[in-house]
Amino acid sequence: MATTDSQNFSGNFTHPFLDDGGDKLREECGVFGAINADRAAAATALGLHALQHRGQEAAGITSFDGKDFISRRGLGHVAENFSSPEAIAELPGSMAAGHVRYSTTGGAGLRNVQPLYAELASGGFAIAHNGNISNAQVLRKDLVGKGSIFQSTSDTEVIIHLVATSRYPTIADRLVDALRLVEGAYALVVMTPTGMIACRDPLGIRPLVMGKLDDAILFASESVAFDVVGAEMIREVEPGEMIQVDFEGGIKSIHPFGNQNPRPCIFEHVYFSRPDSFFAGQSVYEARKAIGAELATESPCDVDLVVPVPDSGVPAAIGYAQKSGLPFELGIIRSHYVGRTFIQPSDSARHAGVKRKHNANRGLVAGKKIVLIDDSIVRGTTSMKIVEMMRDAGASEVHFRVASPPTAHSCFYGVNTPERSKLLAARMDLEPMRKFIKADSLAFISIDGLYRAVGAKGRNNSCPQFCDACFTGDYPTSLTDIAQTEKKMDELPFADVDPKAA
């Protein structure tokens, strides 16, 4: 296997939370795969461009030319690593897989950039993973104790070692055997010398879709990636489904994990997915408009203007305005040319960073009563600064409506969230939150309202239709690593010991 590693900082690389003070939930990965494609790496690079919003810390592509696996990985955006013909020429072959990431498990660094690759007894094995394995540390400790040597700190490498140590005869069976030991969320694209395997966890927490371009079969985290490469979406990979595609065009689908009630991440509808994607059979854009309309029904507001917090609040604000009969106006203008080089970790610099990214449309909002619509509130600091900015621009009243329920719990399924103690909704009830962000009123959509907006009658509390743990604390899988950490904390001799020491 040949590997080209590049560190294309270009002055723009930073940790994903430094550009907004950690005040947005960040989907951690996007995956793309192509088999039986002309210039598979070129199609993969285009697909990753469309998935850039899912991970902006690093990108990687691995291709297979029928004999060798070749990888190119780099820190930074897709364009910084794969925009040149020379970069694509280094990745020949009719099969390729790619990955964009932020870091959750394992942290930042080139050694954790995917696809990860290993030479197994059966040949080359490359894997791109979206999600998070919630028992990775326990599995890793056991594997290391048995002699495994890890090259990265990524939870994804645990899957490779489990496959390598499985005694089943075929690579597909070994992968199934490995995944039976794994808990948490995963959407996988795997390359082997005999073809490509795509797999989604039994609950379908993380998204994965299947497409077609001439004779090529494609897999991606979102349907929008197919639009960019000119492919047709076939369908979603079903929860718990494993699809194998060989170089003769043969496609085999199995469901090796039994039937479970799916729990796809509802925050894909709220924020993660691009609005021009489809998720869980529904247009994301239309779902966000419906969320805004439901929010207007639940929490109307006597104001002059509906103003979105760009860009993520725009579809919900359109729905809110249409349902309430109020004018929709761009009272905040976003600059799309703010480089992350400007970002500094101090509070004063972050405050200035909000103004560089968002600026009040003073002539529109001065003297007006406005309602701001945003997708979520995480720490609350950005919301507070935007409210202050609108008051400074002359708005007579500033109300705030949120197109998701209060985010009161951390995610352990592949989303980079602050620790729970730093989530505003975990620390405060509604009225203290309103005072903290300095709004005249504050309201969130209810959990049942969110479910209604995405096509359900409401939340089935005995068998929820989505993963909504960040709102409810109802985690759909075991959290073994977290439980082990809490057990260690309970065994510490002093209650005031720093949790990080455990």
XYZ file of C-alpha atoms in Angstrom:
502
model
C 0.000 0.000 0.000
C 1.215 3.484 -0.853
C 0.318 6.378 1.422
C 0.689 10.084 0.858
C 0.169 12.181 3.975
C -0.071 15.944 3.688
C -0.470 18.620 6.333
C -2.116 21.409 4.404
C -2.817 23.837 7.197
C -2.861 26.853 4.824
C -3.211 29.002 7.924
C -6.815 27.885 8.342
C -6.726 24.768 10.483
C -8.215 24.904 13.966
C -10.166 22.775 16.327
C -13.833 22.699 15.263
C -15.072 24.405 18.416
C -12.731 27.383 18.352
C -14.613 29.168 15.600
C -17.813 29.498 17.613
C -16.821 28.780 21.192
C -18.243 25.264 20.980
C -21.717 26.688 20.547
C -22.836 24.399 17.731
C -23.255 20.653 17.747
C -20.880 19.176 15.196
C -21.544 16.053 13.188
C -18.199 14.331 13.185
C -17.817 12.531 9.879
C -18.951 12.024 6.327
C -18.190 8.949 4.220
C -18.304 8.253 0.491
C -17.534 5.140 -1.517
C -17.521 4.175 -5.206
C -16.949 0.822 -6.883
C -16.856 -0.058 -10.596
C -16.464 3.622 -11.409
C -14.294 5.349 -13.976
C -11.860 7.474 -11.965
C -13.395 6.411 -8.655
C -11.172 8.764 -6.664
C -12.371 11.781 -8.660
C -16.002 10.878 -7.930
C -15.108 10.361 -4.281
C -13.437 13.767 -4.038
C -16.524 15.435 -5.528
C -18.753 13.537 -3.111
C -16.618 14.622 -0.176
C -16.922 18.253 -1.293
C -20.694 17.903 -0.869
C -20.182 16.377 2.584
C -17.660 18.969 3.772
C -20.132 20.357 6.335
C -19.971 17.027 8.178
C -16.273 17.365 8.951
C -13.800 20.148 8.248
C -10.767 19.038 10.211
C -9.318 16.478 7.810
C -9.999 14.477 4.657
C -8.728 11.244 3.186
C -9.234 8.992 0.156
C -8.058 5.423 -0.398
C -8.282 3.798 -3.835
C -7.716 0.277 -5.180
C -6.298 -0.313 -8.663
C -6.856 -4.068 -8.738
C -3.534 -4.794 -7.094
C -2.578 -2.118 -4.584
C -4.362 0.146 -2.116
C -3.215 3.767 -2.307
C -4.062 6.423 0.286
C -3.804 10.184 0.441
C -4.726 11.985 3.646
C -4.424 15.530 4.875
C -5.539 18.010 7.490
C -7.904 20.715 6.327
C -10.654 20.842 3.716
C -11.209 18.548 0.752
C -10.217 21.309 -1.658
C -6.899 21.751 0.122
C -6.027 18.100 -0.452
C -7.849 16.828 -3.539
C -8.548 19.716 -5.916
C -5.575 19.202 -8.222
C -5.416 16.673 -11.087
C -2.097 15.520 -9.662
C -3.695 14.558 -6.346
C -6.390 12.508 -8.078
C -3.836 10.929 -10.421
C -2.097 9.508 -7.350
C -5.262 7.500 -6.605
C -5.932 5.220 -9.596
C -8.508 2.469 -9.790
C -12.206 1.713 -10.102
C -12.837 1.583 -6.329
C -12.288 4.314 -3.770
C -13.551 5.394 -0.371
C -13.265 8.780 1.284
C -13.842 10.431 4.614
C -14.160 13.921 6.101
C -13.928 14.325 9.835
C -13.952 16.302 12.979
C -12.453 14.468 15.918
C -14.412 12.819 18.720
C -12.836 9.576 19.900
C -9.074 9.699 19.392
C -8.675 13.421 18.928
C -7.041 15.340 16.112
C -3.948 14.313 14.224
C -2.951 12.820 10.901
C -2.719 9.263 12.217
C -6.468 9.317 12.920
C -7.471 10.561 9.465
C -9.535 7.978 7.617
C -9.926 5.747 5.724
C -7.807 3.613 8.027
C -5.926 0.790 6.307
C -4.400 -2.499 7.375
C -2.898 -5.562 5.720
C -4.809 -8.569 7.029
C -4.181 -12.234 6.344
C -6.874 -12.038 3.675
C -5.359 -8.931 2.033
C -5.852 -5.200 2.248
C -8.652 -3.745 4.373
C -9.621 -0.054 4.326
C -12.440 1.400 6.408
C -14.234 4.736 6.597
C -16.510 5.181 9.611
C -19.128 7.739 10.566
C -20.283 7.387 14.150
C -18.837 6.496 17.512
C -18.273 3.172 19.246
C -19.395 3.534 22.839
C -17.475 0.506 24.124
C -14.276 1.178 22.158
C -12.060 1.669 25.204
C -13.144 -1.590 26.806
C -12.627 -3.473 23.526
C -9.280 -1.791 22.954
C -8.006 -2.711 26.412
C -8.939 -6.339 25.818
C -7.299 -6.388 22.375
C -4.089 -4.798 23.641
C -4.009 -7.348 26.434
C -4.104 -10.086 23.803
C -1.240 -8.560 21.830
C -2.841 -6.142 19.356
C -0.731 -3.115 18.467
C -2.664 0.041 17.608
C -1.371 2.675 15.195
C -4.015 5.313 15.936
C -6.158 6.462 18.825
C -9.353 6.270 16.746
C -12.193 4.022 17.864
C -12.482 2.878 14.242
C -9.223 0.935 14.511
C -10.908 -1.316 17.070
C -13.057 -2.685 14.241
C -9.957 -3.504 12.187
C -8.407 -5.491 15.049
C -11.657 -7.325 15.732
C -11.841 -8.308 12.059
C -8.185 -9.358 12.066
C -8.627 -11.636 15.086
C -11.925 -13.202 13.988
C -11.718 -16.875 13.048
C -14.499 -16.834 10.458
C -13.462 -17.795 6.900
C -14.642 -14.826 4.786
C -13.968 -11.141 5.269
C -17.712 -10.376 5.329
C -18.262 -12.957 8.068
C -15.318 -11.554 10.004
C -16.782 -8.064 9.780
C -20.143 -9.313 11.039
C -18.361 -11.144 13.852
C -16.514 -7.948 14.768
C -19.598 -5.747 14.692
C -21.496 -8.103 16.981
C -19.056 -7.027 19.705
C -19.472 -3.326 18.982
C -22.024 -1.016 20.580
C -22.915 2.503 19.513
C -23.325 4.041 16.083
C -21.640 3.287 12.786
C -22.104 3.806 9.082
C -19.212 2.029 7.356
C -17.693 1.878 3.904
C -15.128 -0.932 3.704
C -12.799 -1.857 0.824
C -11.248 -5.291 0.335
C -9.477 -6.907 -2.650
C -12.786 -8.503 -3.653
C -15.024 -5.453 -3.487
C -16.810 -2.959 -1.256
C -18.956 -3.509 1.825
C -21.330 -0.898 3.255
C -22.949 -1.372 6.629
C -25.165 0.562 9.015
C -25.648 -0.089 12.722
C -28.780 -2.027 13.752
C -30.552 1.127 14.978
C -29.563 3.202 11.954
C -28.379 6.038 14.173
C -25.981 7.432 11.579
C -27.164 7.850 7.973
C -25.967 5.987 4.868
C -27.452 5.969 1.377
C -26.848 3.984 -1.814
C -26.674 5.381 -5.332
C -25.860 4.476 -8.940
C -23.838 6.189 -11.671
C -23.794 4.179 -14.904
C -22.237 0.860 -13.823
C -20.871 2.248 -10.564
C -22.445 1.716 -7.172
C -21.959 4.548 -4.686
C -22.457 4.973 -0.936
C -22.576 8.250 0.953
C -23.614 9.809 4.234
C -26.106 12.043 2.414
C -27.991 12.005 -0.868
C -26.643 15.453 -1.800
C -23.278 13.819 -2.542
C -24.948 11.903 -5.381
C -26.369 15.117 -6.830
C -22.894 16.594 -7.090
C -21.436 13.627 -8.987
C -24.514 13.223 -11.203
C -25.622 9.940 -9.668
C -29.081 8.622 -8.882
C -30.045 7.763 -5.332
C -31.312 4.205 -5.126
C -32.328 4.032 -1.464
C -31.135 4.272 2.109
C -28.993 1.488 3.464
C -31.375 -0.032 5.979
C -30.567 -0.137 9.690
C -28.563 -3.283 10.370
C -28.076 -3.991 6.657
C -24.773 -5.064 5.116
C -24.405 -4.629 1.360
C -21.576 -6.316 -0.557
C -20.663 -5.205 -4.089
C -18.088 -7.079 -6.183
C -16.129 -6.057 -9.269
C -18.488 -7.948 -11.583
C -21.390 -5.787 -10.433
C -22.899 -8.366 -8.134
C -24.792 -6.964 -5.137
C -25.628 -8.972 -2.026
C -27.663 -7.672 0.901
C -27.910 -9.345 4.290
C -29.329 -8.386 7.689
C -27.051 -10.235 10.106
C -28.049 -8.448 13.312
C -31.740 -9.327 13.487
C -34.593 -6.865 13.455
C -34.600 -3.954 15.876
C -36.701 -0.831 16.046
C -34.708 1.851 14.170
C -33.599 4.986 15.978
C -32.060 7.336 13.356
C -30.641 10.581 14.740
C -33.395 13.201 14.710
C -30.811 16.002 14.733
C -30.067 15.171 11.091
C -33.433 16.800 10.369
C -32.717 19.739 12.665
C -29.169 20.674 11.687
C -26.600 18.102 10.536
C -27.764 17.230 7.031
C -27.650 19.721 4.212
C -31.149 21.069 3.496
C -30.972 19.739 -0.085
C -30.539 16.167 1.186
C -33.159 13.543 1.924
C -33.125 11.768 5.281
C -35.431 9.021 6.555
C -37.464 9.342 3.373
C -38.115 13.055 3.748
C -36.720 16.259 2.279
C -34.582 17.869 4.972
C -35.557 21.340 3.747
C -39.277 20.578 3.978
C -38.794 18.974 7.391
C -37.080 22.116 8.698
C -39.857 24.320 7.338
C -42.368 22.042 9.065
C -40.394 22.331 12.307
C -40.616 26.129 12.020
C -44.350 25.955 11.372
C -44.882 23.713 14.401
C -42.788 26.108 16.483
C -45.000 28.994 15.384
C -48.080 27.035 16.444
C -46.636 26.156 19.837
C -44.912 29.476 20.575
C -46.376 32.414 18.646
C -44.848 35.842 19.024
C -46.280 39.358 18.622
C -43.502 40.885 16.525
C -42.919 42.784 13.303
C -40.351 40.503 11.679
C -39.165 36.902 11.645
C -35.359 36.869 11.395
C -33.315 33.685 10.882
C -29.916 33.153 12.460
C -28.042 32.235 9.270
C -27.577 29.853 7.746
C -28.966 26.955 9.747
C -32.008 28.830 11.015
C -33.272 29.874 7.581
C -35.637 27.004 6.619
C -37.243 26.914 10.082
C -37.671 30.693 9.987
C -39.409 30.440 6.608
C -41.806 27.889 8.070
C -42.365 30.040 11.153
C -43.108 33.124 9.050
C -45.446 31.314 6.678
C -47.414 29.745 9.514
C -47.651 32.941 11.567
C -48.275 35.282 8.630
C -45.365 37.490 9.644
C -42.778 38.951 7.257
C -39.588 36.932 6.816
C -36.569 39.205 6.564
C -32.796 38.789 6.552
C -32.149 40.885 9.615
C -28.724 39.270 10.005
C -26.279 39.092 7.134
C -23.646 36.389 7.224
C -20.184 36.800 5.779
C -19.113 33.679 3.883
C -15.495 34.780 3.704
C -14.445 34.720 7.340
C -11.330 32.583 7.505
C -10.730 30.498 10.593
C -7.304 32.138 10.845
C -9.012 34.988 12.674
C -10.126 32.795 15.520
C -8.603 33.307 18.934
C -9.641 31.465 22.107
C -10.213 34.548 24.267
C -13.772 35.625 25.021
C -13.207 39.102 23.578
C -11.880 37.669 20.327
C -14.789 35.228 20.122
C -17.208 38.117 20.582
C -15.537 39.934 17.743
C -15.658 36.702 15.762
C -19.456 36.650 15.998
C -19.561 40.131 14.477
C -17.186 39.140 11.709
C -19.403 36.201 10.856
C -22.809 37.830 11.470
C -23.755 41.469 11.111
C -27.082 43.117 11.905
C -29.037 44.577 9.007
C -29.440 47.809 10.934
C -31.713 49.633 8.513
C -34.188 46.751 8.617
C -34.344 45.924 12.328
C -34.022 49.388 13.923
C -37.189 50.196 15.843
C -38.719 46.776 15.101
C -39.874 43.943 17.312
C -38.185 40.813 15.990
C -38.136 37.097 16.685
C -34.883 35.267 16.014
C -35.111 31.648 14.818
C -32.170 29.316 15.351
C -31.768 25.551 15.128
C -30.445 24.990 18.662
C -28.820 26.474 21.743
C -25.767 24.644 23.056
C -23.683 26.762 25.433
C -25.777 29.872 24.804
C -22.881 32.272 24.346
C -23.438 32.813 20.627
C -27.180 33.300 21.137
C -26.484 35.924 23.795
C -24.118 37.819 21.493
C -26.572 37.770 18.609
C -29.351 39.106 20.834
C -27.015 41.874 22.013
C -26.071 42.633 18.417
C -29.717 43.078 17.439
C -30.369 45.371 20.390
C -27.287 47.405 19.464
C -28.748 47.712 15.954
C -31.873 49.300 17.418
C -34.377 46.442 17.668
C -37.030 47.424 20.201
C -37.724 43.831 21.262
C -35.717 40.672 20.620
C -37.449 37.342 21.096
C -35.835 33.949 20.539
C -37.378 30.731 19.222
C -35.466 27.472 18.861
C -36.247 24.770 16.282
C -35.272 21.933 18.607
C -35.942 21.024 22.247
C -33.381 22.066 24.876
C -30.071 20.251 24.350
C -29.482 18.982 27.875
C -27.438 15.810 27.304
C -24.190 14.924 25.566
C -24.104 12.708 22.494
C -21.971 9.557 22.431
C -22.805 8.467 18.882
C -20.495 10.558 16.739
C -21.389 14.150 17.545
C -18.939 16.505 19.183
C -20.824 18.028 22.095
C -19.428 19.833 25.112
C -19.461 17.976 28.405
C -22.894 18.099 29.956
C -21.943 20.648 32.615
C -21.340 23.171 29.822
C -24.688 22.688 28.092
C -26.917 25.626 28.958
C -30.081 23.518 29.188
C -28.370 21.108 31.593
C -27.584 23.981 33.961
C -30.678 26.150 33.712
C -34.442 26.085 33.399
C -36.200 28.148 30.736
C -36.416 31.498 32.538
C -32.760 31.559 33.645
C -31.815 30.629 30.084
C -33.852 33.555 28.775
C -32.085 35.894 31.154
C -28.710 34.461 30.206
C -29.157 35.156 26.485
C -30.907 38.476 27.346
C -33.959 37.878 25.146
C -37.418 39.311 25.813
C -38.836 35.805 25.523
C -37.473 32.342 24.798
C -39.199 29.163 23.649
C -38.138 25.787 22.242
C -40.169 23.393 20.155
C -41.486 20.503 22.257
C -40.195 16.996 21.696
C -43.647 15.915 20.515
C -43.815 18.956 18.236
C -40.482 18.016 16.695
C -41.734 14.486 16.056
C -44.944 15.804 14.505
C -42.950 18.074 12.212
C -40.940 15.157 10.826
C -44.014 13.066 10.102
C -44.805 11.207 13.323
C -47.883 11.641 15.492
C -45.656 12.404 18.421
C -42.941 10.648 20.376
C -43.700 7.035 21.237
C -42.154 7.042 24.699
C -42.156 3.264 25.000
C -40.481 2.828 21.604
C -39.114 6.149 20.286
C -38.890 6.446 16.515
C -35.634 8.438 16.562
C -32.505 8.798 18.643
C -33.201 11.973 20.612
C -30.843 11.359 23.529
C -29.373 14.869 23.332
C -32.819 16.183 24.265
C -34.254 13.422 26.466
C -31.273 11.537 27.884
C -32.871 8.334 26.539
C -29.816 6.629 25.047
C -30.770 3.748 22.729
C -27.666 1.631 23.407
C -25.465 0.728 26.337
C -22.670 3.202 27.094
C -20.037 0.837 28.405
C -17.076 3.212 28.324
C -19.054 5.900 30.155
C -20.234 3.383 32.741
C -16.638 2.241 33.285
C -15.506 5.827 33.778
C -18.296 6.479 36.279
C -17.368 3.298 38.133
C -13.752 4.489 38.392
C -14.979 7.841 39.683
C -17.022 6.123 42.379
C -13.914 4.221 43.475
C -11.771 7.344 43.831
C -10.876 8.156 47.459
C -11.722 11.852 47.180
C -14.896 13.181 45.617
C -13.197 16.387 44.451
C -10.593 14.664 42.288
C -10.540 15.991 38.724
C -12.715 13.633 36.582
C -10.105 13.793 33.813
C -7.698 12.027 36.138
C -9.866 8.931 35.880
